[in-house]
Amino acid sequence: MGEFLGELATLFADGAFRRWHVARTRRRLAAGRPVRVPCSARSDRAGWQRAYVNGTLDITPGAATAAFGERGGDRLQLPTGGSFHEPEPDTWYDQDWAATCYLPPDGGEPVHLQVDSRYLPLVHVTLADPKSQQKV
């Protein structure tokens, strides 16, 4: 019974923490400050792993690029201003996270991203329409 209660406590604490972090991320973006969004990414680019890798998406409002980085690993630069498309659902890394496919504006290889569904609208706006996030 104690193990079950421990699992429930973790489940509810994670949800509350995630809601707080999403609200904090929104406030920082609105203030024009850089944010880090936890996510997983996969790309077909040369030299990049073909499997999903956990890391963070570093976003600076109004910047020309965003960067995905794994802990202690390479950084993948993503030019902003691209478009989003639906990914292939049979290769999703984690079914609990929302997945999307980002196509850079320069016609480069697509990057498949997975983020908690509460972060997905923030990621869409900041990558596809960076000018809307510029501080006036």
PDB file of C-alpha atoms in Angstrom:
ATOM      1  CA  MET A   1       0.000   0.000   0.000  1.00  0.00           C
ATOM      2  CA  GLY A   2       2.892   2.360   0.796  1.00  0.00           C
ATOM      3  CA  GLU A   3       4.352   1.868  -2.666  1.00  0.00           C
ATOM      4  CA  PHE A   4       1.007   2.766  -4.244  1.00  0.00           C
ATOM      5  CA  LEU A   5       0.737   5.943  -2.137  1.00  0.00           C
ATOM      6  CA  GLY A   6       4.285   6.879  -3.102  1.00  0.00           C
ATOM      7  CA  GLU A   7       3.423   6.563  -6.791  1.00  0.00           C
ATOM      8  CA  LEU A   8       0.329   8.742  -6.327  1.00  0.00           C
ATOM      9  CA  ALA A   9       2.319  11.392  -4.457  1.00  0.00           C
ATOM     10  CA  THR A  10       4.879  11.517  -7.270  1.00  0.00           C
ATOM     11  CA  LEU A  11       2.140  11.767  -9.888  1.00  0.00           C
ATOM     12  CA  PHE A  12       0.389  14.695  -8.225  1.00  0.00           C
ATOM     13  CA  ALA A  13       3.613  16.516  -7.281  1.00  0.00           C
ATOM     14  CA  ASP A  14       4.906  16.279 -10.861  1.00  0.00           C
ATOM     15  CA  GLY A  15       1.676  17.736 -12.242  1.00  0.00           C
ATOM     16  CA  ALA A  16       1.773  20.697  -9.843  1.00  0.00           C
ATOM     17  CA  PHE A  17       5.457  21.331 -10.539  1.00  0.00           C
ATOM     18  CA  ARG A  18       4.924  21.133 -14.299  1.00  0.00           C
ATOM     19  CA  ARG A  19       1.999  23.615 -14.155  1.00  0.00           C
ATOM     20  CA  TRP A  20       4.164  26.028 -12.151  1.00  0.00           C
ATOM     21  CA  HIS A  21       7.065  25.700 -14.621  1.00  0.00           C
ATOM     22  CA  VAL A  22       4.811  26.277 -17.646  1.00  0.00           C
ATOM     23  CA  ALA A  23       3.373  29.432 -16.035  1.00  0.00           C
ATOM     24  CA  ARG A  24       6.897  30.637 -15.216  1.00  0.00           C
ATOM     25  CA  THR A  25       8.023  29.937 -18.788  1.00  0.00           C
ATOM     26  CA  ARG A  26       5.090  31.949 -20.170  1.00  0.00           C
ATOM     27  CA  ARG A  27       5.928  34.904 -17.912  1.00  0.00           C
ATOM     28  CA  ARG A  28       9.610  34.820 -18.896  1.00  0.00           C
ATOM     29  CA  LEU A  29       8.761  34.697 -22.621  1.00  0.00           C
ATOM     30  CA  ALA A  30       6.325  37.603 -22.230  1.00  0.00           C
ATOM     31  CA  ALA A  31       9.107  39.582 -20.525  1.00  0.00           C
ATOM     32  CA  GLY A  32      11.522  38.804 -23.375  1.00  0.00           C
ATOM     33  CA  ARG A  33      13.765  36.558 -21.274  1.00  0.00           C
ATOM     34  CA  PRO A  34      15.340  33.284 -22.430  1.00  0.00           C
ATOM     35  CA  VAL A  35      13.780  29.979 -21.335  1.00  0.00           C
ATOM     36  CA  ARG A  36      14.596  26.286 -21.334  1.00  0.00           C
ATOM     37  CA  VAL A  37      11.849  23.836 -22.221  1.00  0.00           C
ATOM     38  CA  PRO A  38      12.413  20.159 -21.366  1.00  0.00           C
ATOM     39  CA  CYS A  39      11.885  18.023 -24.450  1.00  0.00           C
ATOM     40  CA  SER A  40      13.126  15.162 -26.596  1.00  0.00           C
ATOM     41  CA  ALA A  41      14.332  15.563 -30.170  1.00  0.00           C
ATOM     42  CA  ARG A  42      15.221  13.415 -33.146  1.00  0.00           C
ATOM     43  CA  SER A  43      16.711  14.550 -36.437  1.00  0.00           C
ATOM     44  CA  ASP A  44      17.872  12.955 -39.679  1.00  0.00           C
ATOM     45  CA  ARG A  45      20.696  15.500 -39.960  1.00  0.00           C
ATOM     46  CA  ALA A  46      24.182  14.152 -40.543  1.00  0.00           C
ATOM     47  CA  GLY A  47      26.008  13.472 -37.307  1.00  0.00           C
ATOM     48  CA  TRP A  48      22.873  13.444 -35.181  1.00  0.00           C
ATOM     49  CA  GLN A  49      21.394  10.381 -33.493  1.00  0.00           C
ATOM     50  CA  ARG A  50      18.479   8.708 -35.270  1.00  0.00           C
ATOM     51  CA  ALA A  51      16.683   8.066 -31.946  1.00  0.00           C
ATOM     52  CA  TYR A  52      14.966  10.526 -29.604  1.00  0.00           C
ATOM     53  CA  VAL A  53      17.349  12.192 -27.161  1.00  0.00           C
ATOM     54  CA  ASN A  54      16.272  13.902 -23.928  1.00  0.00           C
ATOM     55  CA  GLY A  55      17.409  17.465 -23.388  1.00  0.00           C
ATOM     56  CA  THR A  56      16.213  21.064 -23.372  1.00  0.00           C
ATOM     57  CA  LEU A  57      15.114  23.488 -26.035  1.00  0.00           C
ATOM     58  CA  ASP A  58      16.782  26.849 -25.324  1.00  0.00           C
ATOM     59  CA  ILE A  59      14.598  29.666 -26.645  1.00  0.00           C
ATOM     60  CA  THR A  60      15.393  33.379 -26.640  1.00  0.00           C
ATOM     61  CA  PRO A  61      12.400  35.492 -27.743  1.00  0.00           C
ATOM     62  CA  GLY A  62      12.982  37.201 -31.084  1.00  0.00           C
ATOM     63  CA  ALA A  63      16.241  35.346 -31.780  1.00  0.00           C
ATOM     64  CA  ALA A  64      17.074  33.951 -35.210  1.00  0.00           C
ATOM     65  CA  THR A  65      17.767  30.493 -33.782  1.00  0.00           C
ATOM     66  CA  ALA A  66      16.772  28.207 -30.937  1.00  0.00           C
ATOM     67  CA  ALA A  67      18.999  25.378 -29.754  1.00  0.00           C
ATOM     68  CA  PHE A  68      18.285  21.858 -28.595  1.00  0.00           C
ATOM     69  CA  GLY A  69      20.928  20.373 -26.368  1.00  0.00           C
ATOM     70  CA  GLU A  70      21.355  17.175 -24.456  1.00  0.00           C
ATOM     71  CA  ARG A  71      23.262  17.123 -21.198  1.00  0.00           C
ATOM     72  CA  GLY A  72      26.950  17.005 -22.018  1.00  0.00           C
ATOM     73  CA  GLY A  73      26.230  16.480 -25.710  1.00  0.00           C
ATOM     74  CA  ASP A  74      25.988  18.300 -29.002  1.00  0.00           C
ATOM     75  CA  ARG A  75      23.717  21.265 -29.632  1.00  0.00           C
ATOM     76  CA  LEU A  76      21.350  21.291 -32.579  1.00  0.00           C
ATOM     77  CA  GLN A  77      20.667  24.807 -33.889  1.00  0.00           C
ATOM     78  CA  LEU A  78      17.130  25.368 -35.194  1.00  0.00           C
ATOM     79  CA  PRO A  79      16.531  28.472 -37.321  1.00  0.00           C
ATOM     80  CA  THR A  80      13.257  30.119 -36.314  1.00  0.00           C
ATOM     81  CA  GLY A  81      10.480  30.992 -38.737  1.00  0.00           C
ATOM     82  CA  GLY A  82       9.809  27.456 -39.982  1.00  0.00           C
ATOM     83  CA  SER A  83       6.597  25.463 -39.947  1.00  0.00           C
ATOM     84  CA  PHE A  84       5.165  22.581 -37.940  1.00  0.00           C
ATOM     85  CA  HIS A  85       3.711  19.326 -39.210  1.00  0.00           C
ATOM     86  CA  GLU A  86       2.399  16.160 -37.616  1.00  0.00           C
ATOM     87  CA  PRO A  87       5.049  13.530 -36.871  1.00  0.00           C
ATOM     88  CA  GLU A  88       4.898   9.840 -37.577  1.00  0.00           C
ATOM     89  CA  PRO A  89       3.047   8.387 -34.543  1.00  0.00           C
ATOM     90  CA  ASP A  90       4.622   4.936 -34.718  1.00  0.00           C
ATOM     91  CA  THR A  91       8.052   6.305 -33.767  1.00  0.00           C
ATOM     92  CA  TRP A  92       7.056   8.520 -30.867  1.00  0.00           C
ATOM     93  CA  TYR A  93       9.468   8.278 -27.973  1.00  0.00           C
ATOM     94  CA  ASP A  94       6.961   8.862 -25.177  1.00  0.00           C
ATOM     95  CA  GLN A  95       3.202   8.626 -25.698  1.00  0.00           C
ATOM     96  CA  ASP A  96       2.558  10.949 -22.729  1.00  0.00           C
ATOM     97  CA  TRP A  97       4.187  13.898 -24.479  1.00  0.00           C
ATOM     98  CA  ALA A  98       2.870  15.802 -27.481  1.00  0.00           C
ATOM     99  CA  ALA A  99       4.934  15.310 -30.621  1.00  0.00           C
ATOM    100  CA  THR A 100       5.416  17.630 -33.561  1.00  0.00           C
ATOM    101  CA  CYS A 101       7.695  17.902 -36.574  1.00  0.00           C
ATOM    102  CA  TYR A 102       9.503  21.207 -37.161  1.00  0.00           C
ATOM    103  CA  LEU A 103      10.610  22.075 -40.708  1.00  0.00           C
ATOM    104  CA  PRO A 104      13.264  24.846 -40.724  1.00  0.00           C
ATOM    105  CA  PRO A 105      12.738  27.738 -43.161  1.00  0.00           C
ATOM    106  CA  ASP A 106      16.029  27.006 -44.934  1.00  0.00           C
ATOM    107  CA  GLY A 107      14.701  23.695 -46.245  1.00  0.00           C
ATOM    108  CA  GLY A 108      16.926  21.632 -43.953  1.00  0.00           C
ATOM    109  CA  GLU A 109      16.151  18.263 -42.442  1.00  0.00           C
ATOM    110  CA  PRO A 110      13.039  18.120 -40.243  1.00  0.00           C
ATOM    111  CA  VAL A 111      13.443  17.891 -36.487  1.00  0.00           C
ATOM    112  CA  HIS A 112      10.940  15.825 -34.507  1.00  0.00           C
ATOM    113  CA  LEU A 113      10.223  17.321 -31.089  1.00  0.00           C
ATOM    114  CA  GLN A 114       8.308  15.957 -28.128  1.00  0.00           C
ATOM    115  CA  VAL A 115       7.315  18.213 -25.252  1.00  0.00           C
ATOM    116  CA  ASP A 116       4.784  18.074 -22.473  1.00  0.00           C
ATOM    117  CA  SER A 117       1.501  19.116 -24.110  1.00  0.00           C
ATOM    118  CA  ARG A 118       1.316  22.219 -21.898  1.00  0.00           C
ATOM    119  CA  TYR A 119       4.526  23.557 -23.492  1.00  0.00           C
ATOM    120  CA  LEU A 120       3.511  22.790 -27.085  1.00  0.00           C
ATOM    121  CA  PRO A 121       1.714  26.109 -27.830  1.00  0.00           C
ATOM    122  CA  LEU A 122       4.721  28.043 -26.486  1.00  0.00           C
ATOM    123  CA  VAL A 123       7.116  26.061 -28.670  1.00  0.00           C
ATOM    124  CA  HIS A 124       4.931  26.556 -31.758  1.00  0.00           C
ATOM    125  CA  VAL A 125       4.725  30.326 -31.322  1.00  0.00           C
ATOM    126  CA  THR A 126       8.369  30.927 -30.459  1.00  0.00           C
ATOM    127  CA  LEU A 127       9.795  28.791 -33.275  1.00  0.00           C
ATOM    128  CA  ALA A 128       7.301  29.495 -36.067  1.00  0.00           C
ATOM    129  CA  ASP A 129       6.675  33.195 -35.357  1.00  0.00           C
ATOM    130  CA  PRO A 130       9.678  34.646 -33.491  1.00  0.00           C
ATOM    131  CA  LYS A 131       8.763  38.250 -34.291  1.00  0.00           C
ATOM    132  CA  SER A 132       5.629  37.940 -32.155  1.00  0.00           C
ATOM    133  CA  GLN A 133       7.878  37.326 -29.154  1.00  0.00           C
ATOM    134  CA  GLN A 134      10.149  40.354 -29.608  1.00  0.00           C
ATOM    135  CA  LYS A 135      10.134  42.868 -26.783  1.00  0.00           C
ATOM    136  CA  VAL A 136       8.833  46.232 -28.066  1.00  0.00           C
TER     137      VAL A 136
END
